[in-house]
Short mmCIF file of C-alpha atoms in Angstrom, two decimals:
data_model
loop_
_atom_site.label_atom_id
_atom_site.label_comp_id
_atom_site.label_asym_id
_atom_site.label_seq_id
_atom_site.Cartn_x
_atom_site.Cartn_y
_atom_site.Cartn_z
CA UNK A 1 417.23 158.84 50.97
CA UNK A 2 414.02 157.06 51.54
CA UNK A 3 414.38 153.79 51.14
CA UNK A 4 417.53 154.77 53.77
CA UNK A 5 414.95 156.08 55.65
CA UNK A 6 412.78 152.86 55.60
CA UNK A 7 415.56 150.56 56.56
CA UNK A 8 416.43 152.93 59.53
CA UNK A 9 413.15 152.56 61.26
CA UNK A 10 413.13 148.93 60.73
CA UNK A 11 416.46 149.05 62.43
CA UNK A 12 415.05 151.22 65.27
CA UNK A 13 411.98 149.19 65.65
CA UNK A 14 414.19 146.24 65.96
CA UNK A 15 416.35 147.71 68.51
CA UNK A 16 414.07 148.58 70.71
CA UNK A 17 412.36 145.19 70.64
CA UNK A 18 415.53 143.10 71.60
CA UNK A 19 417.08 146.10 73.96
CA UNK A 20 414.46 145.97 76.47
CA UNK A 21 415.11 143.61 78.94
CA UNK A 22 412.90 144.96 82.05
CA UNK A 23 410.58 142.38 83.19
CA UNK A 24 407.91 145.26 83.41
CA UNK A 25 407.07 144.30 79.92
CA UNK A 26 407.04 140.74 79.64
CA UNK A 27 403.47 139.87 81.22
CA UNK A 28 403.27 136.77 78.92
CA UNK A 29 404.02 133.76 80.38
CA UNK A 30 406.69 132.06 79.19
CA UNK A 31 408.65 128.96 80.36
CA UNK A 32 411.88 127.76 78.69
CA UNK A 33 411.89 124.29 76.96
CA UNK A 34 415.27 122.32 78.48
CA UNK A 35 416.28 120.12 81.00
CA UNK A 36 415.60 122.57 83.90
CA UNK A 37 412.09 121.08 85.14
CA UNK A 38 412.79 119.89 88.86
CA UNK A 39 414.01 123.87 89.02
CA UNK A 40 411.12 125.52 87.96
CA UNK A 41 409.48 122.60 89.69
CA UNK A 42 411.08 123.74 93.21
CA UNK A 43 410.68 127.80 91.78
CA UNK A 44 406.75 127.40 91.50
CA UNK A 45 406.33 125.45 94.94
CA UNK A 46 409.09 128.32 96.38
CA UNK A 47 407.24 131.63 95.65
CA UNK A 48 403.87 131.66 97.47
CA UNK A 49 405.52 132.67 100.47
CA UNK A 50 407.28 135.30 99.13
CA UNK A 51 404.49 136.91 97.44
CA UNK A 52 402.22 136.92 101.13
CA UNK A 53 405.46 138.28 102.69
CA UNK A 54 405.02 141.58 101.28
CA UNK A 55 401.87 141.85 99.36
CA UNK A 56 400.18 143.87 102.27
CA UNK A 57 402.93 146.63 101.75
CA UNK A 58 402.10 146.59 98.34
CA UNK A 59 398.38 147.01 98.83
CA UNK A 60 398.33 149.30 101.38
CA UNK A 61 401.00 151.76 99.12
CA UNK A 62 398.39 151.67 96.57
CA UNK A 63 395.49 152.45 98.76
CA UNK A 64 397.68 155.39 100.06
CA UNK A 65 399.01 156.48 96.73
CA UNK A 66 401.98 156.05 97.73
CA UNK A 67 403.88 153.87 94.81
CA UNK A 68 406.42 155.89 93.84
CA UNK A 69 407.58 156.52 97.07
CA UNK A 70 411.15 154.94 98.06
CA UNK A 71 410.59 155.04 101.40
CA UNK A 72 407.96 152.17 100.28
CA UNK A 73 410.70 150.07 98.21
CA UNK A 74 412.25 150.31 101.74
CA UNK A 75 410.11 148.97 103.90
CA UNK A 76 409.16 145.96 101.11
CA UNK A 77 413.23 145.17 100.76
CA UNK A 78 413.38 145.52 104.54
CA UNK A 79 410.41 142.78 105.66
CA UNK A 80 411.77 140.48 102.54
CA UNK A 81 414.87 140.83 105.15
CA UNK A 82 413.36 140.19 108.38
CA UNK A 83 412.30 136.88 106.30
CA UNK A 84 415.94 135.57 105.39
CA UNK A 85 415.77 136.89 101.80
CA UNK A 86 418.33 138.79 99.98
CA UNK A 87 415.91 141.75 98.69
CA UNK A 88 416.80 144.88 96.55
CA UNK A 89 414.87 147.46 94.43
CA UNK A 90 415.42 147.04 90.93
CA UNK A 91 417.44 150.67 90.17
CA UNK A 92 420.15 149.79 93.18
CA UNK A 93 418.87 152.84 95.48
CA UNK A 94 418.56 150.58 98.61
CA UNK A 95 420.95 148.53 100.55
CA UNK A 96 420.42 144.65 99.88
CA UNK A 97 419.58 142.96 102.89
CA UNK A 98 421.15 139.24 103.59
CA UNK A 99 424.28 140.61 101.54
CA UNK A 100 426.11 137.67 103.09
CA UNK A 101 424.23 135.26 101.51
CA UNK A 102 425.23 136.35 98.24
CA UNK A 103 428.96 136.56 99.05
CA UNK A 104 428.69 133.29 100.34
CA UNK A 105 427.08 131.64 97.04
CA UNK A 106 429.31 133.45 94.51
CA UNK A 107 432.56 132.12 96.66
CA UNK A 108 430.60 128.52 96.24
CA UNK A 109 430.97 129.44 92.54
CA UNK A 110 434.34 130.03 92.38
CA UNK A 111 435.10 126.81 94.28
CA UNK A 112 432.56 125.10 92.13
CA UNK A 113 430.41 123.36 94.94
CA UNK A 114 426.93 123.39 95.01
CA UNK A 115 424.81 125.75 96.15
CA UNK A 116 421.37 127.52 95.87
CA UNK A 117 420.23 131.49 96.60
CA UNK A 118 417.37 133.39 96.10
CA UNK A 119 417.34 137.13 95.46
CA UNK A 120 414.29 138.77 95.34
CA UNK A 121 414.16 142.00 92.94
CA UNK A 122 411.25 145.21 94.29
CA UNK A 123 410.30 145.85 90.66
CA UNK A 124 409.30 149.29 89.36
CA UNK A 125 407.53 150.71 86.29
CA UNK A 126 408.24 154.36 85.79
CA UNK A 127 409.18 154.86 89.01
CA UNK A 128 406.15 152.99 90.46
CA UNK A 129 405.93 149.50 92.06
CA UNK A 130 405.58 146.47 90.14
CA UNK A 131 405.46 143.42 91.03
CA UNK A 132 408.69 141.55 92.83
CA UNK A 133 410.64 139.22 90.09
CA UNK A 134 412.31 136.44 92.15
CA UNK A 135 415.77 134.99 91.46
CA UNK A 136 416.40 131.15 92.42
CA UNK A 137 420.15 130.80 91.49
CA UNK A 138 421.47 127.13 92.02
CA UNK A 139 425.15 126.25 91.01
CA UNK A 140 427.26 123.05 90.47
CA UNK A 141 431.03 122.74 89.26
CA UNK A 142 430.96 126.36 88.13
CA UNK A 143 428.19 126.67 86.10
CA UNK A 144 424.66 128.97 87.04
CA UNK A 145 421.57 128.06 86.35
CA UNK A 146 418.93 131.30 87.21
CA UNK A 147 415.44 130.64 87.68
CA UNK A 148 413.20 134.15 87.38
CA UNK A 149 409.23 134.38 88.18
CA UNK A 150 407.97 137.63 87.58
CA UNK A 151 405.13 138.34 89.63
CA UNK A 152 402.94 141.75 89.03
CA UNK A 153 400.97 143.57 90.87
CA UNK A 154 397.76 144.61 88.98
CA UNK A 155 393.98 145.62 90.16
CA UNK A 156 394.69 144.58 93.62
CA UNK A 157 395.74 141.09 93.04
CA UNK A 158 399.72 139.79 92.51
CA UNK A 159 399.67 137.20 89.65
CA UNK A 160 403.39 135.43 88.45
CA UNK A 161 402.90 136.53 84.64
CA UNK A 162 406.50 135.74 83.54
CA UNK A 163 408.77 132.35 84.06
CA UNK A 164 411.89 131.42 82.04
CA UNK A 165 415.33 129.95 83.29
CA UNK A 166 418.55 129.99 81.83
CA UNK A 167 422.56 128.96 82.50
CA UNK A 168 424.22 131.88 82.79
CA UNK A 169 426.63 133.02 80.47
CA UNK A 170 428.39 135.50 82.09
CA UNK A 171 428.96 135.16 85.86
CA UNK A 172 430.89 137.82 88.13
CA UNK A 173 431.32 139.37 91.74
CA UNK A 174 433.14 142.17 91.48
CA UNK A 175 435.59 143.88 93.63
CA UNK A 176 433.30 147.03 93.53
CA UNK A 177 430.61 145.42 95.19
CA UNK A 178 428.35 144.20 92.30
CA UNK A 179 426.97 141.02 91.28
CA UNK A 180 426.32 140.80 87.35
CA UNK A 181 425.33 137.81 85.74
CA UNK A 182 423.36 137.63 82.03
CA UNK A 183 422.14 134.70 79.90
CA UNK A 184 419.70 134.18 77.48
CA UNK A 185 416.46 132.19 76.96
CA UNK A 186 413.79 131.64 73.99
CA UNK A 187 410.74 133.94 73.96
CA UNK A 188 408.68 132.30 71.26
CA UNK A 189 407.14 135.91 70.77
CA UNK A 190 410.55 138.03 70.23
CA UNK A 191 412.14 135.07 68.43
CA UNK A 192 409.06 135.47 65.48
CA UNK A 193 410.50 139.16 65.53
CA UNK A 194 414.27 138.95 65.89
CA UNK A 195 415.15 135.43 65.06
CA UNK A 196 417.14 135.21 68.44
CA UNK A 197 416.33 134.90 71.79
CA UNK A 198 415.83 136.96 75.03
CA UNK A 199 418.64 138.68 76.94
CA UNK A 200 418.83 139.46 80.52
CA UNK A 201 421.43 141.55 81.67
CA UNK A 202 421.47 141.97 85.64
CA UNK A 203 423.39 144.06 87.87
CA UNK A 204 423.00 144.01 91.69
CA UNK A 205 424.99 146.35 94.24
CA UNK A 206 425.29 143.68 97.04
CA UNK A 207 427.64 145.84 98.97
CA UNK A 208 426.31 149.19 100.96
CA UNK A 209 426.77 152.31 99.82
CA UNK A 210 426.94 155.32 101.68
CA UNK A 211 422.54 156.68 101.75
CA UNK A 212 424.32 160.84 101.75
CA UNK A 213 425.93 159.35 98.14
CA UNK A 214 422.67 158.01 96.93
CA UNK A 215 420.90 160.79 98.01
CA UNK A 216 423.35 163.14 95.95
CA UNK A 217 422.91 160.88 93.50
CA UNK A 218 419.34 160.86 93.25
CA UNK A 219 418.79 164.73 93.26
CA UNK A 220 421.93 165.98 90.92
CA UNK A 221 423.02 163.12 88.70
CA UNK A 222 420.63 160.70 87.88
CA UNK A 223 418.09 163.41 86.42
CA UNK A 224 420.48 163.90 83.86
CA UNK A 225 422.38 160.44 83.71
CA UNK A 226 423.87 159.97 80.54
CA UNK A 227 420.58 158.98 78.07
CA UNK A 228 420.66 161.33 75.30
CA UNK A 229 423.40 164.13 76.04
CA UNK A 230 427.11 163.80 76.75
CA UNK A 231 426.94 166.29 79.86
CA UNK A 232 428.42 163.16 81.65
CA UNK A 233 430.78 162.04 79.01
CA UNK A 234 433.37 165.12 78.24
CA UNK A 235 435.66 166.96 80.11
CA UNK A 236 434.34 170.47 80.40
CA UNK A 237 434.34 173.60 83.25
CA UNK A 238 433.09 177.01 83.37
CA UNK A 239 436.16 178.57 81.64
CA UNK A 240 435.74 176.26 78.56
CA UNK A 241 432.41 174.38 78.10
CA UNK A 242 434.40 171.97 75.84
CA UNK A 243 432.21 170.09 73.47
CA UNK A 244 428.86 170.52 75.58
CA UNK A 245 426.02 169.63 73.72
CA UNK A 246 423.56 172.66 74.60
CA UNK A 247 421.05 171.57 73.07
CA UNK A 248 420.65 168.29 74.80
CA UNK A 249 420.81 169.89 77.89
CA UNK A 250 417.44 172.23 76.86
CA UNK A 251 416.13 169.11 75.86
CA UNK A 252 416.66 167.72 79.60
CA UNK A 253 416.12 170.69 81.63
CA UNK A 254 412.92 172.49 80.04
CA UNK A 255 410.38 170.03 80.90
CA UNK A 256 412.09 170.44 84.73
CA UNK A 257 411.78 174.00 85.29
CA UNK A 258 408.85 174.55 83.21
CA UNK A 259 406.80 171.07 83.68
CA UNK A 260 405.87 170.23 80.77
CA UNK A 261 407.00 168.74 77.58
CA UNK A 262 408.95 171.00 74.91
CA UNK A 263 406.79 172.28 72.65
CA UNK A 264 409.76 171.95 69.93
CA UNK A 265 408.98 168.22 68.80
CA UNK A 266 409.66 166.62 65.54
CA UNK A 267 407.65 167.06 62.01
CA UNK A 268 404.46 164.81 61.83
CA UNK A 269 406.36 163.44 58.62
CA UNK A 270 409.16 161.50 59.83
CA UNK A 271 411.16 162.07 57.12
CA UNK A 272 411.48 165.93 58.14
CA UNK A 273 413.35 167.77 59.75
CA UNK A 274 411.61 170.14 61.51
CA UNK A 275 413.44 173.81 62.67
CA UNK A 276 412.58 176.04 64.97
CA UNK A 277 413.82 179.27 66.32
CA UNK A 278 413.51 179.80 69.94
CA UNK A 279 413.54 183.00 71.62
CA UNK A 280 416.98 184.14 73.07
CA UNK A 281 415.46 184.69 76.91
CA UNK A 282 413.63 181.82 76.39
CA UNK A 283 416.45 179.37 75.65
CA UNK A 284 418.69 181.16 77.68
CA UNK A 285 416.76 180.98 80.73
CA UNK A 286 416.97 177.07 80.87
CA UNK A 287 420.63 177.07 80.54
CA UNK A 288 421.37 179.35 83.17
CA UNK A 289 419.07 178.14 85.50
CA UNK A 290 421.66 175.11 85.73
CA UNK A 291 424.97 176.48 84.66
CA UNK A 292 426.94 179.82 85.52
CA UNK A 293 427.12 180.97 81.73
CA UNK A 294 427.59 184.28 79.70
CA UNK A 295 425.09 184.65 76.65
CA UNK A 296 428.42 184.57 74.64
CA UNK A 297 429.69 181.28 76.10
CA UNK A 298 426.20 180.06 74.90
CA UNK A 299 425.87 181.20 71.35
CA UNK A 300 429.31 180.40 70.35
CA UNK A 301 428.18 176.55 70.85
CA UNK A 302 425.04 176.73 69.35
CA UNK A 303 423.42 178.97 66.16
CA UNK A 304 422.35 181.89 67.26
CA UNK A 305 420.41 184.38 64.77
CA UNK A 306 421.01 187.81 65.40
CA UNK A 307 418.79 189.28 63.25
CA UNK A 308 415.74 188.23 65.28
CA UNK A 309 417.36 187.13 68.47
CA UNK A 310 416.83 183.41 68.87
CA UNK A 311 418.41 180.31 68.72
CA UNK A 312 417.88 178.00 66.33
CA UNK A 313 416.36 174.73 67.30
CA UNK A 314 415.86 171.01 65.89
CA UNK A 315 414.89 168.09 67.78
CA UNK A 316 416.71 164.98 67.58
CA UNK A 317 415.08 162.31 65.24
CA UNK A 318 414.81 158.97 64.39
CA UNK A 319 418.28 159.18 62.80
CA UNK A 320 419.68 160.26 66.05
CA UNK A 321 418.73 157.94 67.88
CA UNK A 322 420.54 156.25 70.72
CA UNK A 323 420.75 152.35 71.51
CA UNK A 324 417.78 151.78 74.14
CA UNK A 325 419.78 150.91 77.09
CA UNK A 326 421.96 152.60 78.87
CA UNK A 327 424.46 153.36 81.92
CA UNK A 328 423.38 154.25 85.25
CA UNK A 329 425.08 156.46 87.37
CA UNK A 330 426.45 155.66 90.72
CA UNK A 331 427.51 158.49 93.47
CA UNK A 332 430.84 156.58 95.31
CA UNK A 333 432.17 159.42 96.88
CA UNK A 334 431.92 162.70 97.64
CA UNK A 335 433.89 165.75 99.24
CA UNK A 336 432.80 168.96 100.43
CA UNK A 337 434.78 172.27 99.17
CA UNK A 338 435.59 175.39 101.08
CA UNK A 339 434.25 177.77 98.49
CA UNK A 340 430.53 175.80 99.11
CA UNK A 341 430.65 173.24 95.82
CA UNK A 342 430.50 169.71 96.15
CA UNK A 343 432.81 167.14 94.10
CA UNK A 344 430.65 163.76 93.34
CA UNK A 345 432.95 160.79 91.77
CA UNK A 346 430.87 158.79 90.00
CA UNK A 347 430.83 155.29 88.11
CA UNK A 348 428.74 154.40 85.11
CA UNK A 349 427.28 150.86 85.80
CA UNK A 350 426.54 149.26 82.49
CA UNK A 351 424.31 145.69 83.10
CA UNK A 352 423.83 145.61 79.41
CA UNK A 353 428.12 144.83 78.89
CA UNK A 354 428.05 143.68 82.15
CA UNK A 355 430.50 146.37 83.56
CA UNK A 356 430.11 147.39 87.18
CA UNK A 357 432.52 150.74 86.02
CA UNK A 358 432.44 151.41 82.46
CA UNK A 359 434.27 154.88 83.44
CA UNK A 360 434.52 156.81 87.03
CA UNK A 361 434.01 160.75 86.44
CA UNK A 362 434.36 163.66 88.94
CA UNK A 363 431.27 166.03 88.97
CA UNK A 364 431.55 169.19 90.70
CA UNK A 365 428.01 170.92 91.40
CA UNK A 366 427.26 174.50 93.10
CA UNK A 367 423.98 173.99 95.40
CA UNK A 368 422.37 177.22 95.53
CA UNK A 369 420.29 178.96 98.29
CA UNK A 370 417.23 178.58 96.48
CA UNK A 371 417.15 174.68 96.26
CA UNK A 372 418.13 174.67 92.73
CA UNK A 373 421.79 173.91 91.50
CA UNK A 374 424.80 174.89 89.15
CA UNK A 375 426.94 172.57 87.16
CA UNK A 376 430.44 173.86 87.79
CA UNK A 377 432.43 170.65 85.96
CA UNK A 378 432.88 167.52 84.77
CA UNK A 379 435.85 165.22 84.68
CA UNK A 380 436.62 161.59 83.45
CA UNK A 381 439.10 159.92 85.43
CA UNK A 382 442.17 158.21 83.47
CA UNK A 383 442.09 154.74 83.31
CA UNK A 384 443.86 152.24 81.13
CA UNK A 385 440.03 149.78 81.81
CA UNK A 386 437.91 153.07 80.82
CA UNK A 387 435.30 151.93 78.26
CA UNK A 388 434.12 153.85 75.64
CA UNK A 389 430.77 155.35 75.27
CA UNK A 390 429.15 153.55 72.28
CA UNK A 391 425.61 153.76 73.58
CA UNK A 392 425.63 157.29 72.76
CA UNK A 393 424.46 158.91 69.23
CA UNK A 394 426.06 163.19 68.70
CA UNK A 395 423.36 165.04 67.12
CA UNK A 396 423.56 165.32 63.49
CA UNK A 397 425.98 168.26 61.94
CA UNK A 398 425.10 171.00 59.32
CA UNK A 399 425.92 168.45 56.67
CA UNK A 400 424.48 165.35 58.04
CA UNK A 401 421.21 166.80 58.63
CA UNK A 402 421.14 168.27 55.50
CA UNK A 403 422.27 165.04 53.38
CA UNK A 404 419.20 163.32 55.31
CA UNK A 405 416.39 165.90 55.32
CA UNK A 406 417.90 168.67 52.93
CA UNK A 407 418.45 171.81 53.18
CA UNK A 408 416.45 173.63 55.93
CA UNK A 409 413.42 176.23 54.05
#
């Protein structure tokens, strides 16, 4: 079981080396050997005036302590506008400006003339700005050649800290309003790790999108998303929870009502399992705060001591662990009920297989009086093009826990 052990952490460590693909964390520089030098030629003479454009905004969000706040990303996509750029943030929460531009180069692609675009990309970093990565796009019979410059904003300054360019592999405009387009390039760093190069994996929404979706989006289903629990991925409703993982959900919801991280966290000794046994009003509380559920309902999907009244508890470990990229949710419509619940239909966007619907779900929430909100149901929509969840990881059983830690003291 150990040596398993050891191979599974290489595997993990690997994994989360080659799945990150956010320009956040490449701050080395790093320019592709090829045939692409009157590009990055024209891409290093191109961005000066990009980076003036906005860096004000950026400066004057940081003297205000105001980062984080998407009213911010706005205003930066907005004057990138007013300039003749096609601007969006990087999670897709803001309509692209110069949309038409892009329509216009990807029908040059289909015809295979020439043509060149520049998108420029508001970057974040848990949550908070960046840096702007610029996208010089140029194409010829076909083919797409993407130029990136990464430029971060650090201690007051704006310095490009990332260059590579690439043909892309993988080229698409789809009919639901998103560009995607991947490729990959050599990082001399990863490839001394991984023995293969660096992915990108890009998804733009370039049409709009209703801002009442995106806000229901933003406030009921991306803090859950589908990272880590499969609240998203079964069909369940408040007469049958269905194969609900529970214990997921705690795992999402404590830190929101209570702040903080849960205290339940996994042995120092990776190789153990650690149990715990929470108290019954304790666990419960979480739960209910976000779902209209007996004490029955919960118990009969999770193990439940009687004795002492609590729940037992393990935390997801290293052999649990999920891919490291994921989905993102997308709120495309939305109708309100009579009895006061809303029904969100959603669609997974997933860069990473360059899928601008992996599946389309219908979400039913139950906003309460208090601000807060109850999960009433979720459905996945038939389709025949529906793509199956592999990023996800179930929580290990009885017996699979036990074959990898043993059994519980």
């Amino acid at each position: 079981m150990r040596e398993r052990y050891s191979k599974f952490l290489i595997f993990i460590l690997l994994l989360c080396i080659t799945g990150c693909s956010n320009t956040s964390q490449m701050e080395q520089k790093n320019i592709e050997n090829g045939n692409n030098a009157e590009l990055k030629q024209n891409i290093q003479k191109e961005t000066e005036p990009v980076v003036e454009i906005c860096y004000d905004l950026f400066r004057k969000a940081d003297d205000e302590g105001s980062m984080d706040d998407l009213e911010v990303f706005r205003s930066i996509v907005n004057r990138l506008g007013d300039n003749g750029y096609a601007a969006i943030d990087a999670k897709n929460q803001i309509d692209m400006t110069e949309a038409d531009q892009v329509v216009r180069f990807c029908e040059k692609v289909g015809a295979k003339e020439e043509g060149d675009l520049t998108i420029i990309k508001i970057n974040d970093l848990e949550g908070a700005l960046d840096g702007i990565v610029k996208y010089d796009l140029r194409t010829k019979d076909g083919e797409v050649i993407v130029g990136t410059n990464y430029y971060k904003y650090e201690n007051k300054d704006m310095q490009n800290v990332f260059t590579a360019s690439y043909l892309a592999d993988h080229w698409e405009y789809t009919k639901d309003g998103y560009l995607l387009f991947s490729g990959s390039y050599y990082s001399e760093e990863l490839y001394a790790l991984t023995l293969s190069d660096a992915e990108d994996y890009i998804a733009f929404r370039v049409q709009p999108l209703d801002e009442k979706c995106r806000e229901l989006n933003r406030q009921y289903i991306l803090p859950v998303s589908y990272e880590r629990n499969n609240m998203f991925l079964v069909d369940w409703n408040e007469a049958d929870f269905g194969d609900l993982d529970f214990y997921d959900l705690y795992d999402i919801f404590y830190p929101k009502i209570n702040n903080q991280h849960i205290p339940y966290g996994m042995d120092d000794n990776l190789g153990v399992g650690a149990v715990y046994r929470i108290p019954k009003e304790e666990f419960e509380s979480v739960i209910k705060t976000y779902f209209n559920i007996e004490s029955d309902a919960v118990k009969s999907k999770t193990v439940f001591h009687s004795e002492d009244e609590t729940y037992e508890y393990k935390p997801r470990g290293f052999f649990e662990a999920e891919y490291p990229e994921y989905p993102f949710p997308e709120v495309v419509r939305y109708t309100e009920n009579e009895d006061g619940t809303i029904t969100l239909t959603v669609q997974a966007v997933f860069p990473y297989k360059s899928l601008s619907k992996v599946y389309a779900h219908e979400v039913v929430i139950r906003p309460l009086d208090n601000g807060g909100v109850q999960y009433v149901s979720n459905r996945i929509i038939p389709s025949e093009d529906n793509y199956e969840a592999t990023w996800h990881k179930p929580r290990l059983t009885e017996e699979q826990w036990e074959e990898m830690y043993g059994e519980p003291e």
